[in-house]
Tab-separated table of C-alpha atoms and ligand atoms in Angstrom:
chain	number	residue	atom	x	y	z
A	241	UNK	CA	0.000	0.000	0.000
A	242	UNK	CA	2.475	2.669	-1.052
A	243	UNK	CA	-0.248	5.302	-1.412
A	244	UNK	CA	-1.382	4.645	2.124
A	245	UNK	CA	2.148	4.967	3.510
A	246	UNK	CA	2.420	8.382	1.877
A	247	UNK	CA	-0.858	9.484	3.396
A	248	UNK	CA	0.355	8.552	6.877
A	249	UNK	CA	3.985	9.502	7.585
A	250	UNK	CA	5.836	6.927	9.635
A	251	UNK	CA	5.929	7.833	13.321
A	252	UNK	CA	9.567	6.996	14.031
A	253	UNK	CA	13.049	8.370	13.542
A	254	UNK	CA	16.578	7.005	13.457
A	255	UNK	CA	19.701	8.044	15.300
A	256	UNK	CA	22.543	6.792	13.142
A	257	UNK	CA	25.519	4.854	14.491
A	258	UNK	CA	28.791	6.595	13.986
A	259	UNK	CA	32.340	6.576	15.357
A	260	UNK	CA	32.863	4.276	18.271
A	261	UNK	CA	31.670	4.346	21.888
A	262	UNK	CA	34.010	5.850	24.488
A	263	UNK	CA	34.690	2.781	26.593
A	264	UNK	CA	36.312	3.067	30.013
A	265	UNK	CA	36.529	0.927	33.136
A	266	UNK	CA	33.501	1.242	35.439
A	267	UNK	CA	33.885	1.898	39.172
A	268	UNK	CA	33.784	-1.133	41.452
A	269	UNK	CA	30.944	-1.790	43.878
A	270	UNK	CA	33.272	-2.390	46.795
A	271	UNK	CA	33.225	1.098	48.271
A	272	UNK	CA	31.277	4.316	48.101
A	273	UNK	CA	32.595	7.116	45.983
A	274	UNK	CA	30.870	9.656	43.813
A	275	UNK	CA	27.184	10.286	44.367
A	276	UNK	CA	24.691	7.824	45.766
A	277	UNK	CA	21.081	8.369	46.690
A	278	UNK	CA	17.652	8.399	45.191
A	279	UNK	CA	15.311	10.586	43.210
A	280	UNK	CA	11.523	10.560	43.577
A	281	UNK	CA	9.962	10.904	40.142
A	282	UNK	CA	6.401	11.634	39.146
A	283	UNK	CA	5.327	10.159	35.829
A	284	UNK	CA	2.499	11.805	33.906
A	285	UNK	CA	0.974	10.243	30.798
A	286	UNK	CA	1.126	12.945	28.097
A	287	UNK	CA	0.285	10.908	25.004
A	288	UNK	CA	-3.328	9.888	24.504
A	289	UNK	CA	-2.674	6.507	26.137
A	290	UNK	CA	-0.031	4.435	27.890
A	291	UNK	CA	-0.025	0.658	27.543
A	292	UNK	CA	2.379	-1.512	29.521
A	293	UNK	CA	1.590	-5.170	28.915
A	294	UNK	CA	1.356	-7.807	31.622
A	295	UNK	CA	1.669	-10.648	29.126
A	296	UNK	CA	-1.884	-11.704	30.072
A	297	UNK	CA	-4.962	-11.836	27.957
A	298	UNK	CA	-8.197	-11.165	29.804
A	299	UNK	CA	-11.828	-11.340	28.808
A	300	UNK	CA	-13.661	-8.028	28.705
A	301	UNK	CA	-17.232	-7.302	27.797
A	302	UNK	CA	-17.050	-5.135	24.669
A	303	UNK	CA	-20.148	-4.111	22.744
A	304	UNK	CA	-22.217	-6.915	24.217
A	305	UNK	CA	-19.714	-9.741	23.671
A	306	UNK	CA	-16.700	-11.145	25.491
A	307	UNK	CA	-13.410	-10.208	23.827
A	308	UNK	CA	-9.807	-11.107	24.561
A	309	UNK	CA	-7.929	-8.038	25.652
A	310	UNK	CA	-4.242	-7.448	26.424
A	311	UNK	CA	-4.189	-6.506	30.113
A	312	UNK	CA	-2.144	-3.723	31.710
A	313	UNK	CA	0.649	-4.787	34.122
A	314	UNK	CA	-0.428	-5.231	37.769
A	315	UNK	CA	0.983	-6.216	41.122
A	316	UNK	CA	-1.399	-7.187	43.940
A	317	UNK	CA	-4.298	-5.983	41.768
A	318	UNK	CA	-2.830	-2.479	41.480
A	319	UNK	CA	-1.608	-1.050	38.176
A	320	UNK	CA	2.161	-0.744	37.827
A	321	UNK	CA	4.833	0.142	35.334
A	322	UNK	CA	7.544	-2.409	36.146
A	323	UNK	CA	10.866	-0.812	37.088
A	324	UNK	CA	12.520	-2.910	34.380
A	325	UNK	CA	10.315	-1.243	31.721
A	326	UNK	CA	11.326	2.207	32.943
A	327	UNK	CA	14.979	1.195	33.015
A	328	UNK	CA	14.800	-0.184	29.468
A	329	UNK	CA	13.179	3.011	28.173
A	330	UNK	CA	15.740	5.289	29.818
A	331	UNK	CA	18.648	3.066	28.853
A	332	UNK	CA	17.768	3.158	25.159
A	333	UNK	CA	17.835	6.984	25.230
A	334	UNK	CA	21.100	7.046	27.188
A	335	UNK	CA	22.576	4.710	24.556
A	336	UNK	CA	21.560	7.021	21.733
A	337	UNK	CA	22.594	10.367	23.230
A	338	UNK	CA	25.950	9.141	24.581
A	339	UNK	CA	27.002	7.070	21.546
A	340	UNK	CA	26.993	3.870	23.612
A	341	UNK	CA	26.762	0.282	22.392
A	342	UNK	CA	23.437	-1.065	21.131
A	343	UNK	CA	21.829	-3.475	23.584
A	344	UNK	CA	18.166	-2.709	23.049
A	345	UNK	CA	17.517	-4.216	19.627
A	346	UNK	CA	14.698	-6.416	18.473
A	347	UNK	CA	15.301	-10.072	17.647
A	348	UNK	CA	15.055	-9.435	13.947
A	349	UNK	CA	17.261	-6.367	14.049
A	350	UNK	CA	20.946	-6.765	13.347
A	351	UNK	CA	23.552	-4.221	14.264
A	352	UNK	CA	25.594	-3.200	11.252
A	353	UNK	CA	28.317	-1.420	13.201
A	354	UNK	CA	30.927	-3.677	14.805
A	355	UNK	CA	32.024	-0.792	17.026
A	356	UNK	CA	28.532	-0.711	18.575
A	357	UNK	CA	28.191	-4.408	19.416
A	358	UNK	CA	27.348	-4.972	23.096
A	359	UNK	CA	30.240	-4.378	25.513
A	360	UNK	CA	31.831	-7.311	27.262
A	361	UNK	CA	33.011	-6.752	30.783
A	362	UNK	CA	36.564	-7.865	31.538
A	363	UNK	CA	37.795	-7.085	34.987
A	364	UNK	CA	41.361	-6.147	34.074
A	365	UNK	CA	40.552	-4.336	30.849
A	366	UNK	CA	40.713	-0.555	31.206
A	367	UNK	CA	38.599	0.222	28.141
A	368	UNK	CA	35.755	-2.074	28.646
A	369	UNK	CA	32.319	-0.441	29.079
A	370	UNK	CA	30.445	2.312	27.243
A	371	UNK	CA	28.559	4.986	29.270
A	372	UNK	CA	25.252	3.045	29.121
A	373	UNK	CA	26.800	-0.256	30.269
A	374	UNK	CA	28.636	1.555	33.068
A	375	UNK	CA	25.324	2.992	34.292
A	376	UNK	CA	22.891	0.152	33.631
A	377	UNK	CA	25.194	-2.860	33.730
A	378	UNK	CA	25.967	-5.748	31.450
A	379	UNK	CA	26.883	-9.404	31.866
A	380	UNK	CA	29.374	-9.546	34.743
A	381	UNK	CA	28.840	-5.949	35.862
A	382	UNK	CA	25.853	-4.930	37.970
A	383	UNK	CA	24.355	-1.565	37.036
A	384	UNK	CA	24.375	1.419	39.387
A	385	UNK	CA	20.879	2.672	38.493
A	386	UNK	CA	17.585	1.023	39.478
A	387	UNK	CA	13.936	2.013	39.239
A	388	UNK	CA	11.214	0.787	41.574
A	389	UNK	CA	7.914	-0.283	40.005
A	390	UNK	CA	5.848	2.853	39.368
A	391	UNK	CA	2.493	2.926	41.202
A	392	UNK	CA	-0.501	5.221	40.638
A	393	UNK	CA	-0.816	8.621	42.302
A	394	UNK	CA	-4.482	8.881	43.244
A	395	UNK	CA	-7.012	6.908	41.267
A	396	UNK	CA	-5.987	5.766	37.800
A	397	UNK	CA	-8.625	4.092	35.653
A	398	UNK	CA	-7.915	2.083	32.529
A	399	UNK	CA	-9.864	2.135	29.261
A	400	UNK	CA	-10.171	-0.429	26.506
A	401	UNK	CA	-8.906	0.754	23.120
A	402	UNK	CA	-8.563	-0.952	19.752
A	403	UNK	CA	-5.478	-0.811	17.528
A	404	UNK	CA	-4.452	-2.430	14.266
A	405	UNK	CA	-1.808	-5.147	14.622
A	406	UNK	CA	1.809	-4.121	14.636
A	407	UNK	CA	4.572	-5.311	12.387
A	408	UNK	CA	8.266	-5.414	13.226
A	409	UNK	CA	10.595	-3.256	11.135
A	410	UNK	CA	12.264	-5.053	8.261
A	411	UNK	CA	15.489	-3.145	8.217
A	412	UNK	CA	17.580	-1.187	10.643
A	413	UNK	CA	19.288	2.125	10.004
A	414	UNK	CA	20.703	2.894	13.407
A	415	UNK	CA	18.749	3.338	16.610
A	416	UNK	CA	15.019	3.552	16.210
A	417	UNK	CA	12.714	5.729	18.336
A	418	UNK	CA	9.040	6.554	18.078
A	419	UNK	CA	7.682	10.050	17.845
A	420	UNK	CA	5.024	11.697	19.963
A	421	UNK	CA	1.986	12.125	17.746
A	422	UNK	CA	-1.738	11.828	18.279
A	423	UNK	CA	-3.561	8.518	18.577
A	424	UNK	CA	-6.331	7.856	16.068
A	425	UNK	CA	-9.247	6.367	17.906
A	426	UNK	CA	-10.941	3.345	16.331
A	427	UNK	CA	-14.423	2.075	17.125
A	428	UNK	CA	-14.583	-0.952	19.431
A	429	UNK	CA	-16.114	-3.328	16.895
A	430	UNK	CA	-14.073	-6.550	16.836
A	431	UNK	CA	-12.156	-6.755	13.549
A	432	UNK	CA	-9.602	-8.993	11.894
A	433	UNK	CA	-5.939	-7.963	12.391
A	434	UNK	CA	-6.906	-5.716	15.265
A	435	UNK	CA	-6.494	-6.134	18.991
A	436	UNK	CA	-7.861	-4.688	22.194
A	437	UNK	CA	-5.590	-3.162	24.825
A	438	UNK	CA	-6.237	-2.109	28.390
A	439	UNK	CA	-4.579	1.313	28.525
A	440	UNK	CA	-4.161	4.242	30.903
A	441	UNK	CA	-5.368	7.591	29.506
A	442	UNK	CA	-3.617	10.951	29.229
A	443	UNK	CA	-3.281	12.840	32.493
A	444	UNK	CA	-2.847	9.731	34.672
A	445	UNK	CA	-0.031	10.057	37.184
A	446	UNK	CA	2.257	7.466	38.725
A	447	UNK	CA	5.368	7.615	40.860
A	448	UNK	CA	8.649	5.747	40.994
A	449	UNK	CA	11.981	6.063	42.779
A	450	UNK	CA	15.275	6.003	40.928
A	451	UNK	CA	18.104	4.650	43.096
A	452	UNK	CA	21.669	5.370	42.067
A	453	UNK	CA	25.063	4.526	43.497
A	454	UNK	CA	28.598	5.772	42.935
A	455	UNK	CA	27.696	8.076	40.047
A	456	UNK	CA	29.704	10.974	38.682
A	457	UNK	CA	27.917	14.289	38.156
A	458	UNK	CA	28.210	13.890	34.377
A	459	UNK	CA	26.462	10.521	34.642
A	460	UNK	CA	23.580	12.168	36.485
A	461	UNK	CA	23.506	14.879	33.806
A	462	UNK	CA	23.213	12.184	31.136
A	463	UNK	CA	20.519	10.341	33.075
A	464	UNK	CA	18.445	13.512	33.546
A	465	UNK	CA	18.583	14.259	29.829
A	466	UNK	CA	17.440	10.692	29.093
A	467	UNK	CA	14.498	11.434	31.433
A	468	UNK	CA	13.569	14.226	29.008
A	469	UNK	CA	14.955	17.204	30.958
A	470	UNK	CA	17.295	19.943	29.775
A	471	UNK	CA	18.609	23.383	30.621
A	472	UNK	CA	16.708	26.310	29.174
A	473	UNK	CA	18.696	27.400	26.094
A	474	UNK	CA	18.982	31.029	27.284
A	475	UNK	CA	18.956	30.556	31.014
A	476	UNK	CA	20.867	27.511	32.331
A	477	UNK	CA	19.341	28.089	35.781
A	478	UNK	CA	15.961	26.989	34.421
A	479	UNK	CA	15.048	23.347	33.868
A	480	UNK	CA	12.729	22.498	30.994
A	481	UNK	CA	10.906	19.436	29.675
A	482	UNK	CA	12.618	18.724	26.360
A	483	UNK	CA	10.495	15.752	25.188
A	484	UNK	CA	8.238	12.971	26.503
A	485	UNK	CA	9.885	9.583	27.046
A	486	UNK	CA	8.297	6.531	25.417
A	487	UNK	CA	7.402	3.712	27.785
A	488	UNK	CA	5.624	0.384	27.265
A	489	UNK	CA	4.044	-1.116	24.152
A	490	UNK	CA	2.197	-0.096	20.991
A	491	UNK	CA	4.649	2.723	20.335
A	492	UNK	CA	4.019	2.483	16.577
A	493	UNK	CA	0.481	3.666	17.424
A	494	UNK	CA	1.990	6.594	19.332
A	495	UNK	CA	1.162	5.280	22.785
A	496	UNK	CA	3.388	5.578	25.821
A	497	UNK	CA	4.617	9.195	25.974
A	498	UNK	CA	5.273	10.131	29.603
A	499	UNK	CA	6.816	13.112	31.367
A	500	UNK	CA	9.156	12.585	34.316
A	501	UNK	CA	9.167	15.249	37.032
A	502	UNK	CA	11.832	14.880	39.726
A	503	UNK	CA	10.103	15.797	42.991
A	504	UNK	CA	12.850	15.221	45.552
A	505	UNK	CA	16.472	14.149	45.438
A	506	UNK	CA	18.412	12.660	48.309
A	507	UNK	CA	22.194	12.482	48.120
A	508	UNK	CA	23.963	10.282	50.641
A	509	UNK	CA	27.459	10.813	51.883
A	510	UNK	CA	29.612	7.719	51.671
A	511	UNK	CA	30.505	5.311	54.439
A	512	UNK	CA	28.661	4.717	57.696
A	513	UNK	CA	26.808	8.048	57.401
A	514	UNK	CA	24.815	6.482	54.593
A	515	UNK	CA	23.315	3.874	56.850
A	516	UNK	CA	22.615	6.240	59.695
A	517	UNK	CA	20.874	8.549	57.220
A	518	UNK	CA	18.803	5.628	55.992
A	519	UNK	CA	17.916	4.600	59.526
A	520	UNK	CA	17.041	8.133	60.562
A	521	UNK	CA	14.819	8.465	57.499
A	522	UNK	CA	16.328	11.838	56.703
A	523	UNK	CA	14.253	13.865	54.346
A	524	UNK	CA	15.316	14.472	50.783
A	525	UNK	CA	16.026	17.925	49.414
A	526	UNK	CA	14.258	19.965	46.786
A	527	UNK	CA	15.250	18.760	43.361
A	528	UNK	CA	15.823	21.882	41.300
A	529	UNK	CA	19.221	23.157	42.518
A	530	UNK	CA	20.664	19.674	42.046
A	531	UNK	CA	19.063	19.283	38.609
A	532	UNK	CA	20.655	22.556	37.513
A	533	UNK	CA	24.018	21.397	38.864
A	534	UNK	CA	23.911	18.003	37.119
A	535	UNK	CA	22.512	19.307	33.811
A	536	UNK	CA	25.485	21.670	33.560
A	537	UNK	CA	27.550	18.570	32.746
A	538	UNK	CA	27.604	17.600	29.083
A	539	UNK	CA	30.815	15.534	29.027
A	540	UNK	CA	29.081	12.260	28.158
A	541	UNK	CA	26.671	13.745	25.612
A	542	UNK	CA	27.008	13.226	21.880
A	543	UNK	CA	25.889	16.781	20.933
A	544	UNK	CA	24.727	15.876	17.436
A	545	UNK	CA	22.656	12.861	18.562
A	546	UNK	CA	21.212	14.880	21.448
A	547	UNK	CA	20.134	17.731	19.182
A	548	UNK	CA	18.496	15.334	16.741
A	549	UNK	CA	16.775	13.434	19.532
A	550	UNK	CA	15.398	16.669	21.014
A	551	UNK	CA	13.994	17.796	17.654
A	552	UNK	CA	12.452	14.456	16.694
A	553	UNK	CA	11.046	13.386	20.064
A	554	UNK	CA	9.226	16.595	20.931
A	555	UNK	CA	5.422	16.312	20.611
A	556	UNK	CA	4.087	16.771	17.079
A	557	UNK	CA	0.540	17.803	16.428
A	558	UNK	CA	0.079	15.179	13.718
A	559	UNK	CA	-1.850	11.950	13.659
A	560	UNK	CA	-0.180	8.575	14.073
A	561	UNK	CA	-0.868	5.944	11.381
A	562	UNK	CA	-3.939	3.822	12.105
A	563	UNK	CA	-3.087	0.862	9.949
A	564	UNK	CA	-0.136	-1.216	8.849
A	565	UNK	CA	2.724	0.803	7.463
B	65	ZN	ZN1	28.029	-0.995	26.223
């Protein structure tokens, strides 16, 4: 359907692979150095819907009949976004904007660049891990960044929506990301090559905590940019939302755009003070001064990839394709 494809521009973009990742030895886990702590993040759904699959099909009553429906992820009956989903989403952006290796690739997708094949950790090798592997880990090296499962803030209700089936990409031209466009609503009549999803609508809010250990300030700067934050171009003291981050499934239908807002940040001093602080339940500090401080670091950023990502991932007031493309 070439005519159809022209009528509906594809909702994704590529960040090309170039050069080679800057690989260095990661810090060990044996002692505290750098910055450790946690960040409380609010997550707001800014695309029309968010769908994070549980892997379960459930029966729902739709237009007078029972229909199989892909259920949203839950824990103890409550909706969640698993921490692993959040980590995967943030990691893929970190990989792209820091020219790291490619670990998040579909089964059918082959990496053409040898330089970007997944890092292998060797304990005595000094040039072993790219920025993303140093942060998120790889075989033999535990990551220093972890997300808790996100849980709803207040009441979050799901809705049933219908989408046309999705097809994997046939070719790969670098790192693929989906844009933030508008969802085209379909009627709920059961139809061939369509499926029902249980999704969370725009405006829903959830919260998660990002734990980090032994990070450098430039690593926190990179992480914050992967969360969609940036310095204001004219005033570096202001923090802006640069783009929504894509989380969960059905991204080719433009689902899953979320905005991360850091609410509080707690930095722990190393050594025994860390544990006494934990035991005392010391309160965390306001986020903004620390965000400004970390965002000032651009050492790990690939400026060209970052600029392209910012332009392509910002919300576009265009419709997402409804059908196969
Ligand atoms: Zn790597």
